[in-house]
CSV table of C-alpha atoms in Angstrom, one decimal:
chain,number,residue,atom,x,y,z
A,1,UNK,CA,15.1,-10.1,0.1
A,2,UNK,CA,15.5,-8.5,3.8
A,3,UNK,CA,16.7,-11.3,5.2
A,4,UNK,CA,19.2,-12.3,2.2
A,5,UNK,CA,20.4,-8.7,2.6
A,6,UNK,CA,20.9,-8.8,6.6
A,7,UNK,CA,23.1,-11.7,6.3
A,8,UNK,CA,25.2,-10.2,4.1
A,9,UNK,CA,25.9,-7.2,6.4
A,10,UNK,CA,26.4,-9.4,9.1
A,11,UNK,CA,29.1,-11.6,7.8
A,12,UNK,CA,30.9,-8.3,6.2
A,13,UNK,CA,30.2,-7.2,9.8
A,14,UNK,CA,31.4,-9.9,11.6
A,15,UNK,CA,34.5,-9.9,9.4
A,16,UNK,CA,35.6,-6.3,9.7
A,17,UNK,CA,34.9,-6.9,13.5
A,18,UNK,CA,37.5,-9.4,13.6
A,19,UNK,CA,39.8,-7.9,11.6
A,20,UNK,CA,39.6,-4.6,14.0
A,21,UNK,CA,39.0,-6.7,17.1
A,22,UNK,CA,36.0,-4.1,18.4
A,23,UNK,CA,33.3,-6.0,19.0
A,24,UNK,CA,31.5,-2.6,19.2
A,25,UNK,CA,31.8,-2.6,15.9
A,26,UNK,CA,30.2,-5.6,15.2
A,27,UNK,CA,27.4,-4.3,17.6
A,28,UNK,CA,27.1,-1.3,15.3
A,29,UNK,CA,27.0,-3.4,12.3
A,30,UNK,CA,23.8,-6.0,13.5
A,31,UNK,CA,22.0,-2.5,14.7
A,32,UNK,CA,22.2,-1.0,11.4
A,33,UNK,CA,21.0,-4.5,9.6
A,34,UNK,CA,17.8,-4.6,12.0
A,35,UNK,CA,17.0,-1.1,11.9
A,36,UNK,CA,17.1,-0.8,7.9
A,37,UNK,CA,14.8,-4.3,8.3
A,38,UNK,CA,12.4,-2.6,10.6
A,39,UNK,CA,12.3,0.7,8.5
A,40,UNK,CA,11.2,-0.7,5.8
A,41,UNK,CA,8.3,-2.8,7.5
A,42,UNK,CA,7.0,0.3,8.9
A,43,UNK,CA,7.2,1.7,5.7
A,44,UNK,CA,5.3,-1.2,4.6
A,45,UNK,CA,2.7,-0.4,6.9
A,46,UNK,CA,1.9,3.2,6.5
A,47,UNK,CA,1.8,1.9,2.8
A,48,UNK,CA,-1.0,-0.5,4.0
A,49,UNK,CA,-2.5,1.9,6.1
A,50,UNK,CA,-3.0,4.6,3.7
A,51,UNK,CA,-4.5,1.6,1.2
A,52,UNK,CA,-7.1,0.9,3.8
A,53,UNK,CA,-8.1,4.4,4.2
A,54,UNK,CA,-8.1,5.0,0.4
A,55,UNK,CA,-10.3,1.8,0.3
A,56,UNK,CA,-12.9,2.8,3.6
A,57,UNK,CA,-13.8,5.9,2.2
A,58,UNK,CA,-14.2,5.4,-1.1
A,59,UNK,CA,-13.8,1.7,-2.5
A,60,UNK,CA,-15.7,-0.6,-0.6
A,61,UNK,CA,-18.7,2.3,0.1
A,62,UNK,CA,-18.8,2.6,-4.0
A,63,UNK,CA,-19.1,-1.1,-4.3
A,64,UNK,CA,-21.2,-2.1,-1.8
A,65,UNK,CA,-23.8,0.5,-3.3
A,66,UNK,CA,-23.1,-1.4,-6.4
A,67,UNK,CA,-23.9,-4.4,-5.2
A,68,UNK,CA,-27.1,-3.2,-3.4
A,69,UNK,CA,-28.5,-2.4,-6.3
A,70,UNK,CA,-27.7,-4.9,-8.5
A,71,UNK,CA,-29.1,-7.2,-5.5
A,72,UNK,CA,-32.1,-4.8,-6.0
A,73,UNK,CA,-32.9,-5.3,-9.7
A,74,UNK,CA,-32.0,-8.5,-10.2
A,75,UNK,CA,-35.1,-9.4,-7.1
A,76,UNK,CA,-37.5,-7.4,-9.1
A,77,UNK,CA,-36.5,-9.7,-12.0
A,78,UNK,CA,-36.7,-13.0,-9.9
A,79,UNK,CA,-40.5,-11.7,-9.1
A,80,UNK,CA,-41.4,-10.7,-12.5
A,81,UNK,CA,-40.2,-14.3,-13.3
A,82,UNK,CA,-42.4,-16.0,-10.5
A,83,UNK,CA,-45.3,-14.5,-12.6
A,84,UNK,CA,-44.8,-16.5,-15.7
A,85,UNK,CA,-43.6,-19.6,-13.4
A,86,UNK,CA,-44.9,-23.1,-15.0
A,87,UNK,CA,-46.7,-21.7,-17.5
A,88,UNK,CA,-46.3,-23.0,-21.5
A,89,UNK,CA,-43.3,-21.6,-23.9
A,90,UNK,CA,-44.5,-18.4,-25.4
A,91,UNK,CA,-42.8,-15.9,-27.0
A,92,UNK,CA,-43.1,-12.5,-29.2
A,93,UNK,CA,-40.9,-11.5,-32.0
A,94,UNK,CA,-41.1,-9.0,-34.2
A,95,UNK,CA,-44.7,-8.4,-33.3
A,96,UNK,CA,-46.0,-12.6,-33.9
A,97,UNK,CA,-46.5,-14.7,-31.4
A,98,UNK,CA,-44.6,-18.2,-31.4
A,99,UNK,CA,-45.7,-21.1,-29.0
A,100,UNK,CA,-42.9,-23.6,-30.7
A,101,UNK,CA,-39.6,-23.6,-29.8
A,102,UNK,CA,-38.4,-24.4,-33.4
A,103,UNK,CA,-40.5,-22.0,-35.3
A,104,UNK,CA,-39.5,-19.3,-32.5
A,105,UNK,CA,-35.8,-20.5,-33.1
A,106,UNK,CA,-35.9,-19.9,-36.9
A,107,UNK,CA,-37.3,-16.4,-36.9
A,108,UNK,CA,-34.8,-15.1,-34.4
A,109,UNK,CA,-31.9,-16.7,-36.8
A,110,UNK,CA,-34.0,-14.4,-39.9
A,111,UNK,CA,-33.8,-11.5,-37.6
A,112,UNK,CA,-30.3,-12.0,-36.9
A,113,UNK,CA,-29.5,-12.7,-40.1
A,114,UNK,CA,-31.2,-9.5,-41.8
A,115,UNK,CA,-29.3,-7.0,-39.5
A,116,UNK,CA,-26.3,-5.1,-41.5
A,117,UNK,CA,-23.1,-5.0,-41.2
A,118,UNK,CA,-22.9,-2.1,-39.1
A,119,UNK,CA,-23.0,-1.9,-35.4
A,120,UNK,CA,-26.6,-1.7,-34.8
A,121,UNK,CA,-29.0,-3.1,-31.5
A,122,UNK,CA,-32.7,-3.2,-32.0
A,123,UNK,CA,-35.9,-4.2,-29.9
A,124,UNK,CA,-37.2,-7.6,-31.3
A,125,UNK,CA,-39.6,-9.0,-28.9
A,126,UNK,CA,-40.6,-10.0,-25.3
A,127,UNK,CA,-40.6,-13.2,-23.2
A,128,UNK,CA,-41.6,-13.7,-19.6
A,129,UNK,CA,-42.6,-10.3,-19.4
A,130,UNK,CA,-38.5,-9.2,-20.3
A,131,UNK,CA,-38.1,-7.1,-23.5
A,132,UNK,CA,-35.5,-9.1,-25.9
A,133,UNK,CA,-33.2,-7.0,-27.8
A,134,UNK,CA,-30.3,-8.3,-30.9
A,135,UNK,CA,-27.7,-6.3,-30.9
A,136,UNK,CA,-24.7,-6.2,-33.6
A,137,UNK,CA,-20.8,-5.7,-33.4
A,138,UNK,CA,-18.6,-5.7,-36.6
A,139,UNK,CA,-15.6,-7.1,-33.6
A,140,UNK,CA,-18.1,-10.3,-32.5
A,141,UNK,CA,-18.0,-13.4,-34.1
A,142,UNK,CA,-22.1,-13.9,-33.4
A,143,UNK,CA,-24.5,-11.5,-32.5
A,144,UNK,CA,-25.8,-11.0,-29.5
A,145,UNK,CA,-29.0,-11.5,-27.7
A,146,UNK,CA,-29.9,-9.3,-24.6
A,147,UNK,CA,-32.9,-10.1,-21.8
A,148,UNK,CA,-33.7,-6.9,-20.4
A,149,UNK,CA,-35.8,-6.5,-17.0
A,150,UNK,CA,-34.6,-4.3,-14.0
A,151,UNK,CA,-31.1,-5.7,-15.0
A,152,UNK,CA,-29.7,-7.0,-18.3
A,153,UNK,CA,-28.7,-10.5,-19.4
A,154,UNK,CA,-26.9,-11.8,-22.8
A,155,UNK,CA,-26.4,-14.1,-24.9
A,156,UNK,CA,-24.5,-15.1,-28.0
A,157,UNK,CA,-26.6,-16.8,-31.0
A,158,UNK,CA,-25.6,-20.0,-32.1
A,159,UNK,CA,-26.1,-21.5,-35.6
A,160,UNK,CA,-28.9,-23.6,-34.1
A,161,UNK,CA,-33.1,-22.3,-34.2
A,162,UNK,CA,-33.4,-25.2,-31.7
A,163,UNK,CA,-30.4,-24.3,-29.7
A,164,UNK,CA,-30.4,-20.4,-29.9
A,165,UNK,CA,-34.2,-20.5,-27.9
A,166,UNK,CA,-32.6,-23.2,-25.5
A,167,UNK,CA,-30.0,-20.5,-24.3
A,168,UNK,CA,-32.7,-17.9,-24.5
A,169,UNK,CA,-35.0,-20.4,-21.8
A,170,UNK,CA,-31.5,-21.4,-19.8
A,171,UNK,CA,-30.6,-17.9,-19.3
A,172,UNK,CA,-33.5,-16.9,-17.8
A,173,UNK,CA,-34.0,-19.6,-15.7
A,174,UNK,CA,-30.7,-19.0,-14.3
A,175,UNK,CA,-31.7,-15.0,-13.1
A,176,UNK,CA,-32.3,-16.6,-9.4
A,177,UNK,CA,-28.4,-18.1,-9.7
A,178,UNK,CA,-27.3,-14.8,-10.7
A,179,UNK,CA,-29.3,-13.8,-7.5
A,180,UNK,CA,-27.6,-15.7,-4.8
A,181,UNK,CA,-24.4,-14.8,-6.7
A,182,UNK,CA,-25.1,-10.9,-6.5
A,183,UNK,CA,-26.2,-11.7,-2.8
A,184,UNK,CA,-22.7,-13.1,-2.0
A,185,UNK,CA,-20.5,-10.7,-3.4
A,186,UNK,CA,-22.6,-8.1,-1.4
A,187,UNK,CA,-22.0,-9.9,1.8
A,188,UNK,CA,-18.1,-10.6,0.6
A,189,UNK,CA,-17.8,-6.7,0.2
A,190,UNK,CA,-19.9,-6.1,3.8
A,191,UNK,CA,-16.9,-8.5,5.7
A,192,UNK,CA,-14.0,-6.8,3.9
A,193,UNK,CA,-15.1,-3.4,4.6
A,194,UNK,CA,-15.5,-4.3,8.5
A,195,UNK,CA,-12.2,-5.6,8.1
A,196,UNK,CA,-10.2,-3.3,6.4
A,197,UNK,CA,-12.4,-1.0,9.5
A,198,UNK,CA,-10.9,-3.3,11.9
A,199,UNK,CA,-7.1,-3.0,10.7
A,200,UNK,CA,-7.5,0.6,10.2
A,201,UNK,CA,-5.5,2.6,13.2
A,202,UNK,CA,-3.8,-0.5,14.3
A,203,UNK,CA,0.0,0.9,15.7
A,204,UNK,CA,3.4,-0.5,13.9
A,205,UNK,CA,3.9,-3.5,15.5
A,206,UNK,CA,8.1,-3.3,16.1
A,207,UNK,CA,7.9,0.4,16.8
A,208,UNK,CA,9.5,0.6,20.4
A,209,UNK,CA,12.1,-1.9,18.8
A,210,UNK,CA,12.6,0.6,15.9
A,211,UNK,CA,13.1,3.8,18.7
A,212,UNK,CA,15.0,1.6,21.0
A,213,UNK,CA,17.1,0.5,18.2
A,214,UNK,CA,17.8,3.7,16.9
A,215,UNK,CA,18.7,5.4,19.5
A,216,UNK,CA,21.3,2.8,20.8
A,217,UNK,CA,22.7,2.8,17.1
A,218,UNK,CA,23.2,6.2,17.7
A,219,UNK,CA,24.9,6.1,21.0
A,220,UNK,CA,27.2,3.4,19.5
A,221,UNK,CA,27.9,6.0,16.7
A,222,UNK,CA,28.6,8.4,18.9
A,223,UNK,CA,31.2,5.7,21.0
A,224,UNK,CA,32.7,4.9,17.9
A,225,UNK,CA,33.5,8.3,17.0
A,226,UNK,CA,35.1,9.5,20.0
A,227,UNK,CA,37.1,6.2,20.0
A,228,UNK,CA,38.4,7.1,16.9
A,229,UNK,CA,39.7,10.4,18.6
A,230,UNK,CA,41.4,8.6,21.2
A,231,UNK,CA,43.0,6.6,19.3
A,232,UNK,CA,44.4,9.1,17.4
A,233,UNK,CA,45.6,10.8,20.9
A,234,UNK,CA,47.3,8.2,21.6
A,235,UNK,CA,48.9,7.3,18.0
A,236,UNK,CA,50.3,11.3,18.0
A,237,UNK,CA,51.7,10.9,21.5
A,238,UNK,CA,53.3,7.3,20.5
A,239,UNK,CA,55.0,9.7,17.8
A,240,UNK,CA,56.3,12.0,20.2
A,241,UNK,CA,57.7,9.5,22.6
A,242,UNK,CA,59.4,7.7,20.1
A,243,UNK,CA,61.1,11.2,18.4
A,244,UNK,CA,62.4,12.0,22.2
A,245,UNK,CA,63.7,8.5,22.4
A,246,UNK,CA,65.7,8.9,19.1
A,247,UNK,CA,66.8,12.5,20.1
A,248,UNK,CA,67.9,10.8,23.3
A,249,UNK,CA,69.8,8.2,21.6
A,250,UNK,CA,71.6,10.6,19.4
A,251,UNK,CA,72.5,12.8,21.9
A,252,UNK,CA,73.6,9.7,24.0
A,253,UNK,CA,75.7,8.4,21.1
A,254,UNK,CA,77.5,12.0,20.4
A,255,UNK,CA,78.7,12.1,24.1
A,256,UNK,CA,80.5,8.9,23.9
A,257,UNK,CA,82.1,9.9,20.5
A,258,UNK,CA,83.5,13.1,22.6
């Protein structure tokens, strides 16, 4: 991580600085570990920043229409449901009308059981004023039942007459759950979008620390550099001194042989 990284820089830091005794150095060394630590948080935030924009102008305004309109349909079907509210089990298939549950039950398991092998989805009936269509996959394990209104709802068939028309019955009656769960996600994409609205634009937090840093990293660079020339001014003229002090000992050491 960033933090596992700075203190690694610091103690090779700290170390160096010891060994060198320039504590400039060691100045130089905690600069460079904060400013890579801020540079990549404001990388992380232009990153975030350019996610938010991708999602304002084109995520969250393709979902939310989404999710208007699914909001939409599934109300008309909620109505179209109100109509038949209370009233006894009746159902069409296949063009007969069925006002038991177990008779109803055993010629949707015929129906489903005549379809081939092929993938195949036909109209079969109606019930509380949806259309009912079976539908056929050779990659299912069942087939499938779909209640079609303004928006679609399936089902897979069971082995049970009884139990396949209870599913039928249970899935309907859950349209107004699927309502208030449609109705949510609406309002769940509404609050995001403000906030990801609200974030937009917002400045990098450490960026004056990141300048200020920066440039006094630099001027500690630039110390560092011209330090290094010095020294070397003065290593060259320690050189020089010592050769005239070894000339003048030789020539100090030839008079006395004369």
């Amino acid at each position: 991580s960033c933090e596992d990284i700075g203190e690694t820089v610091l103690t090779a830091a700290q170390f160096k600085a010891v060994a060198t005794d320039n504590p400039k150095l060691l100045e130089k060394m905690e600069l460079e570990n904060r400013v890579s630590e801020l540079r990549i948080l404001q990388r992380n935030h232009q990153e975030e920043q350019m996610d938010l924009e991708r999602k304002i102008k084109g995520y969250y305004p393709r979902e939310i229409e989404r999710a208007n309109e699914e909001v939409e349909k599934i109300t008309e079907d909620v109505d179209l449901l109100d109509e038949t509210e209370g009233q006894p089990f009746i159902i069409t298939l296949e063009g007969k009308v069925y006002d038991e549950r177990v008779k109803a039950g055993q010629m949707l398991l015929a129906i489903s059981g005549q379809l081939g092998k092929e993938e195949f989805k036909k109209e079969i009936g109606k019930y509380r004023g949806f259309t009912l269509y079976i539908e056929q996959n050779p990659l299912w394990a069942s087939n499938k039942v779909t209640i079609s209104g303004a928006e679609d709802y399936t089902f897979s068939l069971g082995d049970s007459d009884i139990g396949n028309i209870t599913r039928l019955e249970n899935m309907v009656d859950g349209i107004k759950d699927e309502l208030s769960r449609a109705y949510h996600r609406l309002q769940e994409l509404q609050k995001q979008f403000e906030t990801a609205q609200e974030q937009f634009g917002t400045p990098f937090l450490y960026a004056d620390e990141l300048v200020e840093k920066s440039a006094k990293l630099t001027e500690l660079d630039t110390e560092l550099e011209l330090g290094k020339g010095d020294d070397m001014v003065i290593a060259e003229s320690d050189g020089e001194n010592t050769e005239d002090n070894e000339y003048e000992a030789t020539a100090d050491s030839v008079g006395e042989e004369v």
